[in-house]
Amino acid sequence: MMNRPGHRQVRITEGFWKEQLDKIHHVTVWDVLNKFEHDHKDGIMKNYEWVAEGETGKHVGPPWYDGLICEVIRGISDIIAASYDEALDRKIEYYTEKISLAQAADPDGYINTYTTLICPDKRWGENGGSLIWQHEIYNIGCLVEAGIHYYRATEKTKLLSCAMKAADCMCAVMGPAPRKNIVPAHSLAEEAMVKLYRLLKDDEKLVCILEEQYGFTVRPQKYLELARFWIGRRGVHADRASFPHYMGEYAQDHCRIEEQSEAVGHAVRAALLYTGLTAVGIETGEEKYLAAAKRIWDNVEQTKLHISGGIGAIHNEERFGYQYDLPNDAYLETCAGVAFAFWAGEMYRAFGESRYMDAFECALYNNVLPGLSADGVHYFYENPLISDGTVERWSWHGCPCCPPMFLKLMGCLQDYVYACGENCLAVNLHIGSEADLSVGGLPVKIEQKDCGIPWRGENTVVLHPEREETFTLAIRRPAWSGKFCAVYRGRRYETCDENGYVLITEAFQDGDEIRISMELPAMKVEAHPYVSADVGRVALMRGPLLYCLEETDHPDGVDVTLGNGGLSVSEKKVCGPVWVISGTCTDGSPFTAVPYYLWNNRGKGKMAVWVKQEGKDTDRKKAWEAAGEYAAHRTGLSTAADLAGWEGKLYRRYGI
Ligand code: FUB
Ligand code: ZN
């Protein structure tokens, strides 16, 4: 198993992501706080004040607002762990105070402002309430994560103590009989409980503080047991307390998890459930859970994943579509991309294969990063791959769930750069950074310097083991790279192991350098013939980045047909210097494609990711459409020749 380094062990120091994270820290975080604090006039924290004051009958925002502010706290905690910021720390202390005062109003440690203020008799969705709507377990899960991350960032325990009181309240209510059969209607708390378990089982000093200062009897195992109960009770409806009419596939509650093979329902709920499923599988070693996670992952990767790493194609219910149902005007919520990245991170931990990090990286660059504008204060909720020019990023939203999820992923991005296994250290993301890690008990500092990704295919890894020692450095060869080479002491390492890593096993010394070069060819990619939306079309990619055509560069429209000539890349200013892809259309006119994450930053306009390609048959799509909008494959119109070479693949390089 590969472990993520702990908090504060890794720092992102230079290059593309350093710039993005600095903007997020100094601009976006404050924008999000400001907008939440003034949301619906009273601001998000008013709910806690009203609960503390015993008021009822009013609530600011939707029921999941408690969760959203806790997600923001988690994101900020990670940001200040990496780069301390007193003003932000004070903000969290202020929020902690409000949360704690509200919680003190309930003897059980229960805290959910919506239910308390609006429907106090419907706690946990009982008595005709709806857990789907009330989001109580989700909100507490967010509080648990906030408490853990803030403690890790600052060693302050008050927010964590609030989280534990609420977690204990859930442990007392839910579980095997005589407790109640209640499972989360919006997943997230499953993984949060596993994290709480991990934190407490490894931190004796913390346990002492919690017991002596707050009077807890700390039993970490019960949190893992609750997460296990939730996973094990998916789809088990006998004696279900609070069975809202709407659970079913929407909340992945249609059958037991070990019977599930297809990703269905609300995509954020689904990906967070699968993250928790994988985390529980890792922690308990239960094969049936890891097998289910792998089965559902393969289903997504092979039939339900947009080329941007986005999931949740369908607007209605923000859900997964049918297999190969990948329209270009898809929903692809930013939150779903974040949840998918978290799941990918857990899958990597469980199975150690680079394909999970490929998926993580793809979602990060192409489905999550587009969620934020270049100016850092506008947000996309949906990330479709085509636009008629009528949409733009919003300043704020009635359901501002995406900025908090965005901050959560960006805040902990550094935790995914490296991984540590037995006698092995993995470089997973090519990002300028430094880290204090340990390999088999040996302290090893590692750096990535002059990393050019995503624009230039160069990177240098520098190792500083405390003493000379033999171990394996595993360098991820990304799926998108062309020729890949790592040079160590004049020796070239080019081939990958079966997990997608170039392995260098040597007696490493302080200051050892590994120079990495990888080709970043601009390429055309085509989708599986069953994806009727993309028949006859290609998308452009280079390195980890997906590209698109924008009206700004194509005043006559973006519905062009690319010619068979070559592609070239060059530097251009598009909200700062970036690399663009150019070529010629069949009518002889030039085209320029810009990184998709940057689209809609130069004014409103049409945009397209999938464009027609000379020599690719679009007529077939007409025939398929005539035979029915969904599932072209069921029409039997694809031929064996169409399908040759597609086994297990959803996308492949065009023309190779
Ligand atoms: O339900 C809470 C959040 O709001 C979900 O995760 C998003 O999809 C949005 O529906
Ligand atoms: Zn969202």
XYZ file of C-alpha atoms and ligand atoms in Angstrom:
667
model
C 0.000 0.000 0.000
C 1.195 3.515 -0.788
C 0.708 6.161 1.869
C 0.159 9.839 1.422
C 2.567 11.957 3.423
C 1.106 13.735 6.413
C 0.162 17.350 6.574
C 2.975 19.876 6.401
C 5.450 17.315 5.064
C 5.116 18.632 1.506
C 5.326 22.207 0.213
C 4.551 23.361 -3.310
C 7.388 25.758 -4.020
C 7.440 26.854 -7.637
C 5.887 26.792 -11.074
C 2.330 26.511 -12.334
C 0.701 25.285 -9.121
C 2.570 27.671 -6.856
C 1.079 30.544 -8.834
C -2.405 29.057 -8.744
C -2.227 28.353 -5.012
C -0.930 31.824 -4.182
C -3.891 33.325 -6.002
C -6.282 30.979 -4.249
C -4.781 31.784 -0.839
C -4.691 35.554 -1.211
C -7.685 36.234 -3.454
C -10.147 33.349 -3.678
C -10.233 32.391 -0.006
C -11.108 35.935 1.024
C -13.646 36.259 -1.749
C -15.384 33.054 -0.654
C -15.379 34.112 3.013
C -16.698 37.521 2.179
C -19.488 36.144 0.007
C -20.536 33.543 2.592
C -20.465 36.116 5.377
C -22.825 38.374 3.452
C -24.880 35.671 1.837
C -28.637 36.206 1.955
C -27.965 39.457 3.838
C -27.486 37.870 7.296
C -24.559 35.688 6.342
C -23.890 32.024 6.892
C -22.815 32.253 10.562
C -26.166 33.716 11.589
C -27.595 30.194 11.685
C -25.246 29.245 14.516
C -26.059 32.464 16.386
C -29.787 31.779 16.128
C -29.339 28.244 17.428
C -27.243 29.514 20.344
C -29.902 32.117 21.122
C -32.725 29.571 20.945
C -34.431 31.252 17.982
C -36.393 29.137 15.493
C -38.292 29.376 12.232
C -35.601 30.957 10.052
C -32.392 29.771 8.403
C -29.894 31.339 6.015
C -29.305 29.316 2.819
C -29.996 25.651 2.116
C -29.714 22.922 4.790
C -26.154 22.027 3.803
C -24.751 25.477 4.673
C -23.193 24.160 7.901
C -21.322 21.671 5.756
C -20.166 24.287 3.270
C -18.616 26.592 5.868
C -16.911 23.598 7.468
C -15.520 22.642 4.073
C -14.136 26.151 3.725
C -12.560 25.794 7.182
C -10.960 22.527 6.130
C -9.568 24.096 2.937
C -8.232 27.120 4.794
C -6.698 24.922 7.490
C -4.624 23.133 4.874
C -3.659 26.405 3.279
C -2.437 27.854 6.566
C -0.680 24.602 7.402
C 1.376 25.117 4.257
C 1.790 28.858 4.676
C 0.705 30.247 8.034
C -1.676 33.189 7.887
C -2.692 34.748 11.173
C -5.725 36.570 9.806
C -7.173 33.332 8.449
C -6.372 31.503 11.651
C -8.282 34.163 13.606
C -11.228 33.736 11.243
C -11.377 30.039 12.017
C -11.182 30.725 15.742
C -14.128 33.068 15.364
C -16.129 30.429 13.447
C -15.165 27.803 16.026
C -16.589 29.968 18.768
C -19.918 30.318 16.955
C -20.142 26.595 16.200
C -19.255 25.704 19.765
C -21.854 28.058 21.274
C -24.551 26.650 18.996
C -23.595 23.108 19.884
C -23.729 23.926 23.602
C -27.468 24.517 23.173
C -27.992 20.772 22.700
C -27.148 18.302 25.473
C -26.449 15.507 22.933
C -23.765 17.405 21.042
C -26.088 17.421 18.038
C -25.375 20.257 15.643
C -27.304 20.944 12.469
C -28.640 24.432 12.269
C -31.255 23.813 9.576
C -32.994 20.984 11.403
C -32.811 22.748 14.753
C -34.146 26.025 13.363
C -36.706 24.757 10.864
C -37.808 21.213 11.709
C -36.498 20.185 15.145
C -38.903 17.237 15.338
C -37.444 15.703 12.167
C -33.917 15.032 13.377
C -32.016 12.601 11.084
C -34.920 12.808 8.678
C -37.322 10.969 10.960
C -41.006 11.820 11.544
C -41.577 12.572 7.892
C -38.386 14.555 7.379
C -35.839 13.830 4.686
C -32.185 13.145 5.242
C -31.673 13.698 1.526
C -32.718 17.290 2.044
C -31.545 17.907 5.611
C -27.953 16.783 4.973
C -27.280 16.166 8.670
C -24.721 13.378 8.402
C -23.028 15.223 5.555
C -22.821 18.419 7.605
C -21.323 16.615 10.586
C -18.885 14.817 8.290
C -17.717 18.217 7.047
C -17.350 19.392 10.657
C -15.269 16.324 11.488
C -12.961 17.009 8.558
C -12.705 20.672 9.520
C -11.820 19.740 13.108
C -9.154 17.280 11.988
C -7.556 19.566 9.423
C -7.584 22.589 11.713
C -6.019 20.573 14.509
C -3.329 19.319 12.138
C -2.625 22.846 10.957
C -2.511 24.534 14.367
C -2.719 21.877 17.111
C -5.814 23.704 18.365
C -8.385 21.253 19.653
C -11.597 23.174 20.240
C -13.107 22.653 16.784
C -12.053 19.024 16.880
C -13.802 18.638 20.222
C -17.022 20.011 18.667
C -16.595 17.541 15.813
C -16.124 14.662 18.225
C -19.190 15.578 20.243
C -21.244 15.525 17.053
C -19.585 12.302 15.901
C -20.303 10.718 19.281
C -23.906 11.834 18.975
C -24.147 9.951 15.662
C -22.395 6.887 17.116
C -24.989 6.805 19.895
C -27.923 6.978 17.473
C -26.816 4.942 14.424
C -25.480 1.430 14.168
C -26.534 -2.171 14.629
C -29.689 -2.730 16.699
C -30.766 -1.463 19.150
C -29.345 1.612 17.456
C -31.004 2.886 14.283
C -30.409 1.836 10.699
C -29.610 5.290 9.324
C -27.071 5.788 6.529
C -25.852 9.046 4.959
C -28.068 10.329 2.177
C -25.225 12.529 0.968
C -21.967 10.682 1.484
C -18.786 12.232 2.840
C -18.947 11.302 6.520
C -17.818 7.740 5.760
C -14.296 8.866 4.898
C -14.363 11.555 7.588
C -15.005 8.902 10.253
C -12.137 6.797 8.944
C -9.899 9.855 9.164
C -11.013 10.546 12.720
C -10.222 6.961 13.619
C -6.769 7.212 12.038
C -5.998 10.485 13.746
C -6.955 9.298 17.217
C -5.391 5.894 17.056
C -2.000 7.404 16.207
C -1.904 10.491 18.421
C -1.612 9.687 22.114
C -0.910 13.264 23.100
C -4.107 14.385 21.436
C -6.115 11.634 23.112
C -4.809 12.826 26.503
C -5.861 16.390 25.765
C -9.304 15.298 24.631
C -9.812 13.164 27.711
C -8.385 15.576 30.269
C -9.504 18.895 28.855
C -12.869 17.950 27.343
C -13.839 14.840 29.300
C -14.073 12.444 26.331
C -13.570 8.739 26.718
C -11.774 8.301 23.438
C -12.490 5.075 21.572
C -11.209 5.518 18.005
C -12.552 2.141 16.899
C -16.164 3.252 17.182
C -15.701 5.818 14.414
C -14.357 3.190 12.060
C -17.208 0.918 13.076
C -19.768 3.587 12.207
C -18.184 4.110 8.782
C -18.229 0.340 8.270
C -21.849 0.183 9.329
C -22.788 2.887 6.820
C -20.975 1.123 3.997
C -22.377 -2.273 4.973
C -25.936 -0.951 5.242
C -26.154 0.578 1.814
C -29.300 -0.806 0.227
C -30.438 -2.576 3.398
C -33.844 -1.096 3.991
C -35.336 -3.430 6.582
C -35.939 -1.374 9.726
C -34.476 1.670 8.035
C -35.226 4.678 10.176
C -35.744 7.786 8.109
C -36.144 6.169 4.732
C -36.720 9.171 2.541
C -38.754 8.531 -0.523
C -35.865 9.562 -2.690
C -32.836 7.480 -1.678
C -32.620 4.642 -4.233
C -30.098 4.980 -7.041
C -29.928 8.728 -6.527
C -28.082 8.151 -3.246
C -26.533 4.797 -4.227
C -28.914 3.054 -1.841
C -30.620 0.741 -4.329
C -28.709 -2.395 -3.320
C -25.806 -3.511 -1.160
C -22.486 -1.992 -2.101
C -20.970 -5.391 -2.853
C -23.726 -5.888 -5.431
C -23.080 -2.558 -7.131
C -21.097 -2.547 -10.364
C -22.207 0.621 -12.066
C -21.769 4.219 -10.927
C -25.259 5.693 -10.635
C -27.144 8.579 -9.168
C -25.996 11.962 -7.938
C -22.349 12.120 -8.957
C -20.967 13.999 -5.936
C -22.735 11.698 -3.500
C -21.549 8.700 -5.509
C -17.878 9.660 -5.752
C -17.767 10.559 -2.052
C -19.404 7.245 -1.169
C -16.853 5.385 -3.292
C -14.070 7.345 -1.582
C -15.394 6.236 1.801
C -15.846 2.689 0.517
C -12.209 2.586 -0.582
C -11.004 4.140 2.677
C -12.962 1.592 4.725
C -11.617 -1.196 2.490
C -8.039 -0.015 3.048
C -8.483 0.364 6.787
C -10.301 -2.904 7.464
C -8.704 -4.939 4.672
C -12.155 -6.199 3.642
C -11.668 -7.566 0.170
C -15.346 -7.268 -0.812
C -15.164 -3.488 -0.360
C -11.939 -3.046 -2.312
C -13.325 -5.308 -5.044
C -16.501 -3.205 -5.232
C -14.456 -0.007 -5.417
C -12.377 -1.417 -8.258
C -15.405 -2.693 -10.149
C -17.217 0.625 -9.949
C -14.026 2.517 -10.789
C -13.544 0.472 -13.960
C -17.140 1.142 -14.893
C -16.555 4.892 -14.588
C -13.164 4.901 -16.279
C -14.352 2.794 -19.190
C -17.847 4.147 -19.780
C -18.772 7.247 -17.759
C -15.778 9.562 -17.606
C -15.654 12.680 -19.730
C -12.322 13.474 -21.310
C -11.918 16.344 -18.849
C -12.007 13.977 -15.868
C -15.535 15.222 -15.197
C -18.300 12.929 -13.976
C -22.055 13.341 -13.695
C -23.159 13.935 -17.254
C -26.811 14.585 -16.635
C -28.319 17.895 -15.492
C -31.415 16.303 -14.035
C -30.456 15.264 -10.477
C -26.794 16.068 -11.192
C -26.281 12.425 -11.937
C -24.382 9.878 -13.946
C -25.859 9.027 -17.320
C -26.042 5.637 -18.954
C -22.852 3.948 -20.025
C -21.190 5.866 -22.897
C -23.787 8.582 -22.481
C -21.300 11.462 -22.555
C -22.952 14.498 -24.117
C -20.842 17.590 -24.645
C -23.347 19.881 -22.987
C -22.962 17.726 -19.896
C -23.293 18.886 -16.299
C -19.906 17.867 -14.847
C -20.166 19.789 -11.607
C -16.922 21.111 -10.163
C -17.767 19.350 -6.872
C -18.058 16.046 -8.707
C -14.590 16.535 -10.199
C -13.188 17.183 -6.722
C -14.938 14.136 -5.298
C -13.654 12.037 -8.192
C -10.104 13.261 -7.533
C -10.434 12.312 -3.851
C -11.650 8.885 -4.873
C -8.757 8.513 -7.325
C -6.361 9.388 -4.506
C -7.813 6.622 -2.317
C -7.732 4.144 -5.202
C -4.072 4.937 -5.697
C -3.453 4.329 -2.001
C -5.184 0.986 -2.233
C -3.742 -0.287 -5.486
C -0.634 1.803 -6.238
C -1.317 2.098 -9.972
C -0.422 5.255 -11.879
C -3.706 5.199 -13.790
C -5.417 6.493 -10.679
C -3.032 9.410 -10.517
C -3.629 9.995 -14.248
C -7.317 10.327 -13.432
C -6.613 12.529 -10.416
C -4.448 14.835 -12.502
C -6.902 14.965 -15.397
C -9.777 15.982 -13.128
C -7.566 18.483 -11.329
C -6.424 20.357 -14.438
C -9.480 19.966 -16.618
C -12.584 19.709 -14.480
C -11.697 21.409 -11.192
C -9.322 24.190 -12.172
C -11.778 25.550 -14.792
C -14.135 26.075 -11.835
C -12.200 29.239 -10.977
C -11.715 32.306 -13.155
C -8.339 33.837 -13.907
C -9.257 36.758 -11.628
C -9.880 34.303 -8.793
C -13.372 35.510 -7.860
C -15.765 33.878 -10.352
C -16.859 30.266 -10.385
C -18.241 27.586 -12.654
C -20.695 25.113 -11.164
C -21.044 23.182 -14.429
C -18.169 22.393 -16.759
C -19.647 21.403 -20.136
C -17.408 20.780 -23.122
C -19.359 22.998 -25.475
C -20.927 26.431 -25.144
C -23.271 28.466 -27.293
C -21.756 31.589 -25.771
C -24.506 32.336 -23.271
C -22.843 31.180 -20.053
C -20.154 32.684 -17.906
C -18.682 32.099 -14.466
C -20.875 33.438 -11.683
C -19.855 35.716 -8.890
C -21.941 33.676 -6.450
C -24.616 31.007 -6.646
C -27.766 30.048 -4.775
C -26.035 26.746 -4.013
C -22.383 27.744 -3.599
C -21.161 24.204 -2.993
C -18.370 24.281 -5.570
C -16.020 26.942 -4.140
C -15.738 25.066 -0.794
C -15.040 21.751 -2.519
C -12.586 23.530 -4.805
C -10.752 24.949 -1.767
C -10.639 21.538 -0.144
C -8.831 19.961 -3.071
C -6.518 22.882 -3.679
C -5.692 23.089 0.025
C -4.458 19.505 0.136
C -2.988 19.213 -3.351
C 0.521 18.883 -1.892
C -0.499 15.684 -0.112
C -0.875 13.926 -3.477
C 2.507 14.861 -4.951
C 4.460 12.045 -3.289
C 3.721 8.700 -1.701
C 5.680 6.408 0.552
C 5.652 2.628 0.417
C 7.841 -0.016 1.898
C 11.379 0.933 0.895
C 9.941 3.007 -1.906
C 9.287 6.649 -2.514
C 6.978 7.673 -5.360
C 6.879 10.933 -7.295
C 3.255 11.005 -8.380
C 2.640 14.512 -9.612
C 5.247 16.488 -11.503
C 4.968 19.681 -9.476
C 7.724 21.995 -8.206
C 7.872 21.108 -4.520
C 9.901 19.928 -1.563
C 9.055 17.353 1.056
C 10.379 15.774 4.223
C 9.544 12.115 3.873
C 10.763 8.878 5.252
C 11.543 5.579 3.550
C 11.692 2.540 5.802
C 12.393 4.831 8.753
C 15.138 6.780 6.924
C 14.456 10.529 6.680
C 14.658 11.651 3.068
C 14.172 15.180 1.850
C 13.079 15.348 -1.772
C 12.710 18.265 -4.179
C 11.290 18.773 -7.657
C 13.061 21.710 -9.269
C 12.590 23.589 -12.535
C 9.496 21.555 -13.229
C 8.012 22.770 -16.515
C 4.760 20.815 -16.409
C 2.210 21.547 -17.846
C 4.050 23.553 -20.498
C 7.522 22.014 -20.800
C 8.368 18.352 -20.322
C 11.270 18.821 -17.932
C 11.691 18.146 -14.264
C 14.568 17.492 -11.862
C 14.215 15.419 -8.725
C 16.836 15.983 -6.023
C 17.206 13.553 -3.134
C 18.642 14.220 0.297
C 18.615 10.982 2.307
C 19.940 11.433 5.817
C 22.597 8.833 5.000
C 23.437 6.745 1.952
C 20.840 4.038 1.658
C 19.367 1.795 -0.992
C 15.732 2.316 -1.810
C 13.490 2.637 -4.848
C 12.489 5.929 -6.362
C 9.314 5.357 -8.402
C 8.642 8.124 -10.902
C 5.193 8.218 -12.450
C 5.223 8.197 -16.196
C 2.004 10.020 -17.015
C -0.266 8.418 -19.588
C -0.087 11.603 -21.660
C 3.679 11.732 -22.019
C 5.466 10.788 -25.210
C 9.019 9.474 -24.928
C 9.942 9.530 -21.249
C 13.409 9.336 -19.782
C 14.915 9.732 -16.307
C 18.686 10.083 -16.142
C 20.511 9.187 -12.951
C 24.330 9.196 -12.808
C 24.462 9.026 -16.584
C 22.188 5.990 -16.738
C 18.895 6.249 -18.642
C 15.693 4.795 -17.211
C 12.884 4.623 -19.747
C 10.718 1.606 -19.143
C 7.866 1.387 -16.699
C 6.828 -1.375 -14.367
C 3.329 -2.801 -14.656
C 1.968 -0.029 -12.430
C 3.179 2.757 -14.731
C 6.291 3.859 -12.811
C 9.920 4.154 -13.858
C 11.796 2.504 -11.010
C 15.289 3.474 -9.924
C 16.709 1.300 -7.158
C 20.067 2.601 -6.022
C 22.125 3.507 -2.966
C 21.077 7.149 -2.995
C 23.223 9.901 -1.515
C 22.592 13.442 -0.407
C 22.263 15.727 -3.445
C 21.588 12.992 -6.014
C 19.797 14.409 -9.040
C 17.480 12.652 -11.449
C 16.808 14.601 -14.604
C 13.491 13.833 -16.217
C 12.445 14.660 -19.732
C 9.141 13.748 -21.305
C 7.783 14.621 -24.694
C 4.592 16.624 -24.604
C 3.200 16.092 -28.062
C 0.066 17.968 -29.018
C -2.344 15.212 -29.899
C -5.776 14.505 -31.219
C -7.850 12.133 -29.141
C -10.941 10.234 -30.192
C -13.688 8.693 -28.096
C -14.997 5.137 -28.124
C -17.446 4.650 -31.024
C -20.296 4.107 -28.577
C -19.993 7.739 -27.462
C -22.440 9.036 -30.008
C -21.812 12.694 -29.096
C -18.238 12.460 -30.357
C -18.599 10.369 -33.471
C -16.530 11.951 -36.234
C -14.838 14.305 -33.782
C -11.526 14.701 -31.988
C -10.374 16.623 -28.938
C -6.973 18.243 -28.555
C -4.658 17.548 -25.649
C -1.112 18.314 -24.683
C 0.476 17.054 -21.509
C -2.129 16.952 -18.761
C -4.154 19.694 -20.416
C -7.304 19.462 -22.451
C -7.704 22.197 -25.078
C -10.682 23.958 -26.621
C -11.543 26.399 -29.390
C -13.005 29.739 -28.339
C -14.960 32.280 -30.299
C -12.455 35.010 -29.389
C -9.906 33.259 -31.581
C -12.515 32.104 -34.125
C -14.958 34.952 -34.807
C -16.621 32.868 -37.563
C -17.524 30.160 -35.076
C -15.968 27.143 -33.433
C -17.835 24.512 -35.441
C -14.830 23.838 -37.656
C -13.402 20.711 -39.253
C -9.756 20.075 -38.493
C -7.580 19.083 -41.418
C -5.214 16.151 -41.503
C -2.098 18.339 -41.350
C 0.184 18.445 -38.327
C -0.298 20.348 -35.103
C 2.115 22.936 -33.793
C 2.540 24.463 -30.355
C 3.631 27.943 -29.451
C 3.580 30.366 -26.573
C 0.809 32.929 -26.487
C -0.643 35.377 -24.002
C -4.060 34.148 -22.865
C -4.492 35.628 -19.377
C -0.732 35.236 -19.000
C 1.699 33.179 -21.046
C 0.461 29.704 -21.990
C 1.094 27.205 -24.763
C -1.527 26.962 -27.481
C -2.078 24.346 -30.184
C -2.490 25.469 -33.795
C -3.190 23.871 -37.132
C -5.273 24.198 -40.260
C -8.936 23.465 -40.924
C -10.139 21.668 -44.028
C -11.119 25.012 -45.585
C -7.549 26.224 -45.204
C -8.249 28.586 -42.322
C -6.022 28.383 -39.230
C -7.263 27.312 -35.816
C -5.874 27.968 -32.352
C -6.826 25.907 -29.322
C -6.293 27.219 -25.794
C -6.182 25.286 -22.507
C -9.739 24.428 -21.529
C -9.207 25.510 -17.918
C -8.825 29.069 -19.171
C -11.943 29.237 -21.291
C -14.413 32.055 -20.690
C -11.793 34.406 -19.281
C -11.732 36.640 -22.339
C -15.407 37.471 -22.437
C -18.504 35.457 -23.258
C -18.322 33.370 -26.400
C -18.840 30.046 -28.076
C -16.529 27.207 -27.122
C -15.971 23.643 -28.302
C -13.744 20.827 -27.097
C -14.817 18.116 -29.528
C -14.438 19.269 -33.126
C -15.042 17.560 -36.449
C -12.064 15.882 -38.067
C -11.371 15.446 -41.776
C -11.712 11.808 -42.763
C -13.713 10.826 -39.696
C -17.196 9.594 -40.425
C -19.919 11.798 -38.931
C -22.704 10.181 -40.981
C -22.676 7.211 -38.694
C -23.782 9.478 -35.886
C -26.871 10.459 -37.885
C -27.764 6.815 -38.308
C -27.300 6.204 -34.599
C -29.321 9.215 -33.636
C -32.132 8.081 -35.906
C -32.083 4.776 -34.077
C -32.541 6.424 -30.685
C -30.779 9.085 -28.676
C -29.263 6.897 -26.008
C -26.951 3.947 -26.184
C -26.014 3.884 -29.815
C -24.290 0.596 -29.178
C -27.581 -1.101 -28.544
C -28.604 -0.391 -32.110
C -25.983 -2.820 -33.334
C -24.762 -0.231 -35.814
C -21.130 -0.365 -34.707
C -19.091 -2.844 -36.623
C -16.340 -5.105 -35.384
C -13.916 -2.861 -37.242
C -15.212 0.169 -35.311
C -14.576 -1.582 -32.047
C -11.188 -3.089 -32.781
C -8.538 -1.856 -30.357
C -11.018 -0.312 -27.933
C -11.073 -3.058 -25.327
C -11.284 -1.377 -21.924
C -10.582 2.079 -23.357
C -12.821 5.096 -23.515
C -10.344 7.429 -25.261
C -7.328 6.863 -27.441
C -4.920 8.854 -29.499
C -6.291 9.545 -32.959
C -4.281 8.429 -35.953
C -1.969 6.061 -34.082
O -26.205 18.686 -1.734
C -25.034 19.411 -1.401
C -24.336 19.825 -2.651
O -25.138 20.717 -3.386
C -24.052 18.700 -3.603
O -22.884 18.016 -3.332
C -24.016 19.409 -4.888
O -24.136 18.547 -5.998
C -25.169 20.356 -4.770
O -26.348 19.687 -5.076
Zn -20.855 22.025 -6.374
